[in-house]
Structures are given as C-alpha cells and as structure tokens.
Tab-separated table of C-alpha atoms in Angstrom:
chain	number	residue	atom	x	y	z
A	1	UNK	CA	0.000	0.000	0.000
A	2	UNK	CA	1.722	2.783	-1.134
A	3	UNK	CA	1.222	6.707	-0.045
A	4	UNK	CA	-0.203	9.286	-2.205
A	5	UNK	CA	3.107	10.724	-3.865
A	6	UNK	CA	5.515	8.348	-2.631
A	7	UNK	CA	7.280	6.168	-4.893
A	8	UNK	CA	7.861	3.112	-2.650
A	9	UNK	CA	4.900	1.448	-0.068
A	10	UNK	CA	5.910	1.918	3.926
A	11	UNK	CA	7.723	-0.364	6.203
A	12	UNK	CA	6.347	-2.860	7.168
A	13	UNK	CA	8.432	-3.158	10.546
A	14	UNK	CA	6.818	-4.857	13.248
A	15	UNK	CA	5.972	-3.355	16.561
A	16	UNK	CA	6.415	-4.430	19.961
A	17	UNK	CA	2.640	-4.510	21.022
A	18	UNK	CA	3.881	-4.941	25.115
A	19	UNK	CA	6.021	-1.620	24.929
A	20	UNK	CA	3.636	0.810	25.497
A	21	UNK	CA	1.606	0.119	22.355
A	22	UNK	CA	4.580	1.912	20.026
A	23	UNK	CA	4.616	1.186	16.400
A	24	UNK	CA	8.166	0.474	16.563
A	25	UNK	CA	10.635	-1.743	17.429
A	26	UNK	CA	12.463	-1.654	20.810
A	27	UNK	CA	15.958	-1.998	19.787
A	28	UNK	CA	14.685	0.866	17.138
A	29	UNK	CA	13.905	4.371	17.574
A	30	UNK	CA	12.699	6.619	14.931
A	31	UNK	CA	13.870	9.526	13.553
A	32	UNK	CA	12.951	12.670	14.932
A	33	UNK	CA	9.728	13.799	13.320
A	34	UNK	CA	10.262	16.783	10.982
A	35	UNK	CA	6.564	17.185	10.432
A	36	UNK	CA	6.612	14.683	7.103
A	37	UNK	CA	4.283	11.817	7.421
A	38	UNK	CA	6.908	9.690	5.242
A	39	UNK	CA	10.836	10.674	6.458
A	40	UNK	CA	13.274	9.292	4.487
A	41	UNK	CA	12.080	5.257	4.589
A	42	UNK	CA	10.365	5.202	7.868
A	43	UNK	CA	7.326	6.335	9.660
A	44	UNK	CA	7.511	8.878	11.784
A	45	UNK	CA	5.941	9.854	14.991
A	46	UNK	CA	2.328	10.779	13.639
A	47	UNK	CA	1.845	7.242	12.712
A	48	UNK	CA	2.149	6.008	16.351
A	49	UNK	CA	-1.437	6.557	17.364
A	50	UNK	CA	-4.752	6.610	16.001
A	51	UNK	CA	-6.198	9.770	15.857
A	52	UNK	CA	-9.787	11.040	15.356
A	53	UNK	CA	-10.080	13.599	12.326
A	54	UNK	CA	-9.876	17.033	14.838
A	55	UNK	CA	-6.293	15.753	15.602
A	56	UNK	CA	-4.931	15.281	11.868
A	57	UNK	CA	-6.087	11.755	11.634
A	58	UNK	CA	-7.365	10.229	8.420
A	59	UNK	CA	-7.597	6.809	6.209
A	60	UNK	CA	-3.797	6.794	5.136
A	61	UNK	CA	-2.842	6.988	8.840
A	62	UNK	CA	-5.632	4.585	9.496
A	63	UNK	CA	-4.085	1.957	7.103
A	64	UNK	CA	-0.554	2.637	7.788
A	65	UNK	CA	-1.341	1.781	11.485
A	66	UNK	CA	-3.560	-1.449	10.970
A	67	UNK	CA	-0.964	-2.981	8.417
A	68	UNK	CA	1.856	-2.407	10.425
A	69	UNK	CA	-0.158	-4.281	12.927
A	70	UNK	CA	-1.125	-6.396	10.845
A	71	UNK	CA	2.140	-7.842	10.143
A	72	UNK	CA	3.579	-7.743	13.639
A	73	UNK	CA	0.099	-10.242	14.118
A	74	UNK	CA	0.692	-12.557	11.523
A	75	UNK	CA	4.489	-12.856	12.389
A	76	UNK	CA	4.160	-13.478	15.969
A	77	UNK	CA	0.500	-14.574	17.209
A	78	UNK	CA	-0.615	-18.148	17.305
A	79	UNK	CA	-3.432	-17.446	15.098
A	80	UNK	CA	-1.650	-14.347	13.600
A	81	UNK	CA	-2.500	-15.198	9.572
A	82	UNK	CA	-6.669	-15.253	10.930
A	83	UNK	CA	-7.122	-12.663	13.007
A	84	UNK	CA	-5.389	-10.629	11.198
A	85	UNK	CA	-7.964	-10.267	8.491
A	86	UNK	CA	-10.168	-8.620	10.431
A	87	UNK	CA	-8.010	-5.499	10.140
A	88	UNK	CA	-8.218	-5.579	6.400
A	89	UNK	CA	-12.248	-6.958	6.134
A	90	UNK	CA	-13.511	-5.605	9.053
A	91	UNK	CA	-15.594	-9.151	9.189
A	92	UNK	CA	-15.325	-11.814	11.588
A	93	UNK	CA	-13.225	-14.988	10.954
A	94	UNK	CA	-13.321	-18.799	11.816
A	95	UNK	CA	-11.351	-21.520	11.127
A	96	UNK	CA	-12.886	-24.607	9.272
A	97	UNK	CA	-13.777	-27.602	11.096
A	98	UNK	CA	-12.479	-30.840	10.303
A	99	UNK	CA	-14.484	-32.741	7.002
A	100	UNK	CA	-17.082	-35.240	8.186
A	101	UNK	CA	-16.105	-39.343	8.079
A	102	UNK	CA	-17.737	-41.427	5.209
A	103	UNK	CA	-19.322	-44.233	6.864
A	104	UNK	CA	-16.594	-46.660	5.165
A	105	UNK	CA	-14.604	-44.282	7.589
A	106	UNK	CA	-15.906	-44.533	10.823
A	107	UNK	CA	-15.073	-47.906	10.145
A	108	UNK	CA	-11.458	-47.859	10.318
A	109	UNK	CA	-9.624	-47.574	13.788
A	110	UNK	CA	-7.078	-45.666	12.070
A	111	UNK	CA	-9.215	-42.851	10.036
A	112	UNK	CA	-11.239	-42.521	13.720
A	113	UNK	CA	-8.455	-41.367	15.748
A	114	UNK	CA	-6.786	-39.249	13.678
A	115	UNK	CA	-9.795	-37.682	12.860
A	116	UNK	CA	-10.610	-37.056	16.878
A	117	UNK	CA	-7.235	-35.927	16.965
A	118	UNK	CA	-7.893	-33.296	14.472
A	119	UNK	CA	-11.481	-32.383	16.148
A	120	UNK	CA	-9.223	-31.797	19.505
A	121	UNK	CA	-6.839	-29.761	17.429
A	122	UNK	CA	-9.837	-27.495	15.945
A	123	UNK	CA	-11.228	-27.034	19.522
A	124	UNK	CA	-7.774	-25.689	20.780
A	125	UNK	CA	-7.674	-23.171	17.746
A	126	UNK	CA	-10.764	-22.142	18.190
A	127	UNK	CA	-9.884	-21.029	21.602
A	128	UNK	CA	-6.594	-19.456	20.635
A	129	UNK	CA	-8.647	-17.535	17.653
A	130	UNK	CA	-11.403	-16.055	20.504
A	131	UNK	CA	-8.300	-15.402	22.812
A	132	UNK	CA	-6.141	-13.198	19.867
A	133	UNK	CA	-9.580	-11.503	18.938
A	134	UNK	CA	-10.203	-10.034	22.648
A	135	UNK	CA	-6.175	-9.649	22.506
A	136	UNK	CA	-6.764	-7.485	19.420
A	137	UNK	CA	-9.369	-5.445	20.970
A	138	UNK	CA	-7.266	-4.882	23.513
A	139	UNK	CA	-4.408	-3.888	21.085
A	140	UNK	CA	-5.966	-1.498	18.886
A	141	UNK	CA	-8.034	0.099	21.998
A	142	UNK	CA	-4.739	1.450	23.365
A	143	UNK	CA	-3.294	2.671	19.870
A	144	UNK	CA	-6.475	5.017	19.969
A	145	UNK	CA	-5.611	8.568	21.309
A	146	UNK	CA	-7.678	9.971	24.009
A	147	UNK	CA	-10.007	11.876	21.971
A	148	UNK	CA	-10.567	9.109	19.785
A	149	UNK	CA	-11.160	6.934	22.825
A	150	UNK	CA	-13.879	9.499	24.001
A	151	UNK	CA	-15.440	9.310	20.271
A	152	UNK	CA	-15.731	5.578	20.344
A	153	UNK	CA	-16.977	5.042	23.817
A	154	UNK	CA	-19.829	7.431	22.858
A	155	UNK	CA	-20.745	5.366	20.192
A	156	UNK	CA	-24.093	3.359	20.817
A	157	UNK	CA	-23.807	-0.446	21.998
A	158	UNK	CA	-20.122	0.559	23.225
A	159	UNK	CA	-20.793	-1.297	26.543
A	160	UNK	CA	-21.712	-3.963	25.480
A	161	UNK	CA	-18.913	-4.533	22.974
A	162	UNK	CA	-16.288	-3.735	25.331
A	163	UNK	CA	-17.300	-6.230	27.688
A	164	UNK	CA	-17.325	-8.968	25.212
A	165	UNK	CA	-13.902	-7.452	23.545
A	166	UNK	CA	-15.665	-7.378	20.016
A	167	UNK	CA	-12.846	-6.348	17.805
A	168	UNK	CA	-15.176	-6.953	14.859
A	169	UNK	CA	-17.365	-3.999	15.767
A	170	UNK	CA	-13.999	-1.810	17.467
A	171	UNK	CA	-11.918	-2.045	13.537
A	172	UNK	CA	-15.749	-0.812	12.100
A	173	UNK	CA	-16.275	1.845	14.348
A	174	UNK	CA	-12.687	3.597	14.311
A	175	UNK	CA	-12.444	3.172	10.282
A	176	UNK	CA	-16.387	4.506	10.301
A	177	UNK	CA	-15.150	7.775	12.521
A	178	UNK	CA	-11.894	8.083	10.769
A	179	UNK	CA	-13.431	7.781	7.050
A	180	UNK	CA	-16.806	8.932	7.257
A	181	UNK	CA	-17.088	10.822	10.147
A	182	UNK	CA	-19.465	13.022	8.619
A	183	UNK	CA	-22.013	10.469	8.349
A	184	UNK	CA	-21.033	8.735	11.764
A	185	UNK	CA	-21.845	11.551	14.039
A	186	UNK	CA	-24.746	14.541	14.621
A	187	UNK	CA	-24.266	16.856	12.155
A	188	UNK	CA	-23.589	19.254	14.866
A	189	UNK	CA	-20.549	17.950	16.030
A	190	UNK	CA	-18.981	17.611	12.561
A	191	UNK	CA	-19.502	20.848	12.073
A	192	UNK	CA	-17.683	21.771	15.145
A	193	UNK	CA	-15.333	19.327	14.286
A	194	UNK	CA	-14.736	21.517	10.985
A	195	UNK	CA	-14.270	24.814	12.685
A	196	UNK	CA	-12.083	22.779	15.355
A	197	UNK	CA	-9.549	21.629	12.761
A	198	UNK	CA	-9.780	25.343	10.853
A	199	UNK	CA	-8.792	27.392	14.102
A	200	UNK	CA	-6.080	25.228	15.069
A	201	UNK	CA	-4.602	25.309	11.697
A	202	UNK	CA	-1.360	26.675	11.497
A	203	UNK	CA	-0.669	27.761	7.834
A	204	UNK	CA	3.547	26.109	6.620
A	205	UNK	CA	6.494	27.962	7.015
A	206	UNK	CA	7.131	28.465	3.143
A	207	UNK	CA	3.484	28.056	2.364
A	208	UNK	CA	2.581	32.150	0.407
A	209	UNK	CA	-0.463	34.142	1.826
C-alpha cells in the first residue's frame, strides 16, 4: 500500500505490542519527526497513534497503522494469519472444522483417531482464535488517542462490545469515525469538528499568503 506521492509502499516493521503500544521496534527508535508523514524510509511519529479527524487523523494513517499491525500479528501470534484479516475486512473470521467421516470411515480404527485428533486440534484453535480476537481489541483500543477513545466510547452499543472485547465492531467503528465521520456523528458535532480543525490550523512555514 503505497502513499499518495511516494514512490515506494511503507515499512512494514513490526511493533512491539507490550512496549507501550509503540509502532516500533524496541531496539529501534525513529527519527525525529520533521513534520513529514513519510521521512526518508520510515514512519515517523504521527503514525504512532490513532487519531480522530480534529487531531490530523485520516484513512492513510488509518491503514498505515492497521498494516503495520497487521504484520507484527501474523508474524508473531498463534493465530496471527486469521485474526489478522479482520483489520483488512472488518468481518469476523473462523477456522474450518475438520471434514465429516464417510461411513466406510468410521469404520477404520485408524481414520477414527486421527480424525478425533484433528477435532481436539480445531477445539484448541478455536480457543486461541477467541483469545487473539479479545487480545486485538485490547491492542488497537490502546493505539487510539484519548479523543478518539472518548469518540468511540460514545458510540451506541459501546458497553456492550467492550465487555465482550468485540474487535469486529472496534476495527468498524474507528475506520467509520476516521473515514466517514461526517455520516457517523450529529451533524452538529462535525460541524464543530470543521471549525475545530480550521482554528487550530497553522498555515507552513514556506506556504505564500
């Protein structure tokens, strides 16, 4: 996924999810940020947290974020390569049971157990897969700045959803407020939102009146 007017895609250097929730690695710092989303092959410090739209937050942050994630998931979780997904789909995922035994099957001693073997298997992954999803809540709960915290908790059914660590409704919710926030809240508040983001606007150095 490459930024608008970049020539290359981003790093795609994992993060250490126990350090604080920082987007990069502990035996790595970053380079001081200069303002520049992209600086000179990594990410700077504005991609570190998720931000809600009056803060400078928008899509390409959103995506930078969630595949950086994404790939720190798939390279260390358990059930990394599935739960991942949901960053990109925003749907819920599963893993396949085992295929059903033919009759002829059930027959043979040998087909039988290693086909309870492989039921015991899918029960333990299935566990694992609930475990990373509420771990992934977690996760991506703590990459959210305060404001955007605030803006989600507000959000109807948030209770509910927290308590059950639904990361499935969590990803839909902070791409909803990031992408369409228009749409996602009173028209009143993205209208202060607006005016928020024009009077703290401060105009570039070598940008002409």
């Amino acid at each position: 996924m490459a930024l608008t007017g970049q020539s290359s895609p981003p790093p795609t250097t994992p993060f250490n999810s126990t350090a604080g929730g920082t987007l990069f690695p502990s035996a790595q710092k970053p380079r001081q940020n200069t303002g520049n989303r992209y600086n000179g092959g990594q990410l700077v410090n504005s991609y570190t947290v998720i931000k809600a739209t009056s803060e400078g937050g928008d899509k390409r942050m959103l995506d930078v974020i969630f595949e950086r994630l994404k790939y720190t998931i798939q390279a260390e979780w358990a059930t990394g390569k599935e739960v991942a997904k949901i960053l990109d789909t925003g749907e819920d995922v599963t893993v396949a049971p085992p295929a059903r035994l033919t009759t002829d099957q059930k027959k043979d001693d040998l087909h039988f157990a290693i086909w309870r073997e492989k039921v015991k298997q899918h029960v333990l992954k299935l566990d694992a897969l609930e475990d990373a999803k509420s771990k992934l809540f977690s996760t991506v709960w703590k990459l959210l700045s305060k404001i955007m915290q605030s803006k989600v908790a507000g959000q109807s059914g948030f209770s509910e959803k927290s308590e059950t660590s639904d990361v499935v409704w969590l990803v839909k919710t902070v791409r909803s407020l990031v992408t369409d926030f228009d749409s996602a809240m009173p028209e009143i508040l993205s209208v202060s939102e607006a005016l928020e983001r024009i009077i703290t606007y401060r105009q570039p150095e070598k940008m002409d009146n």
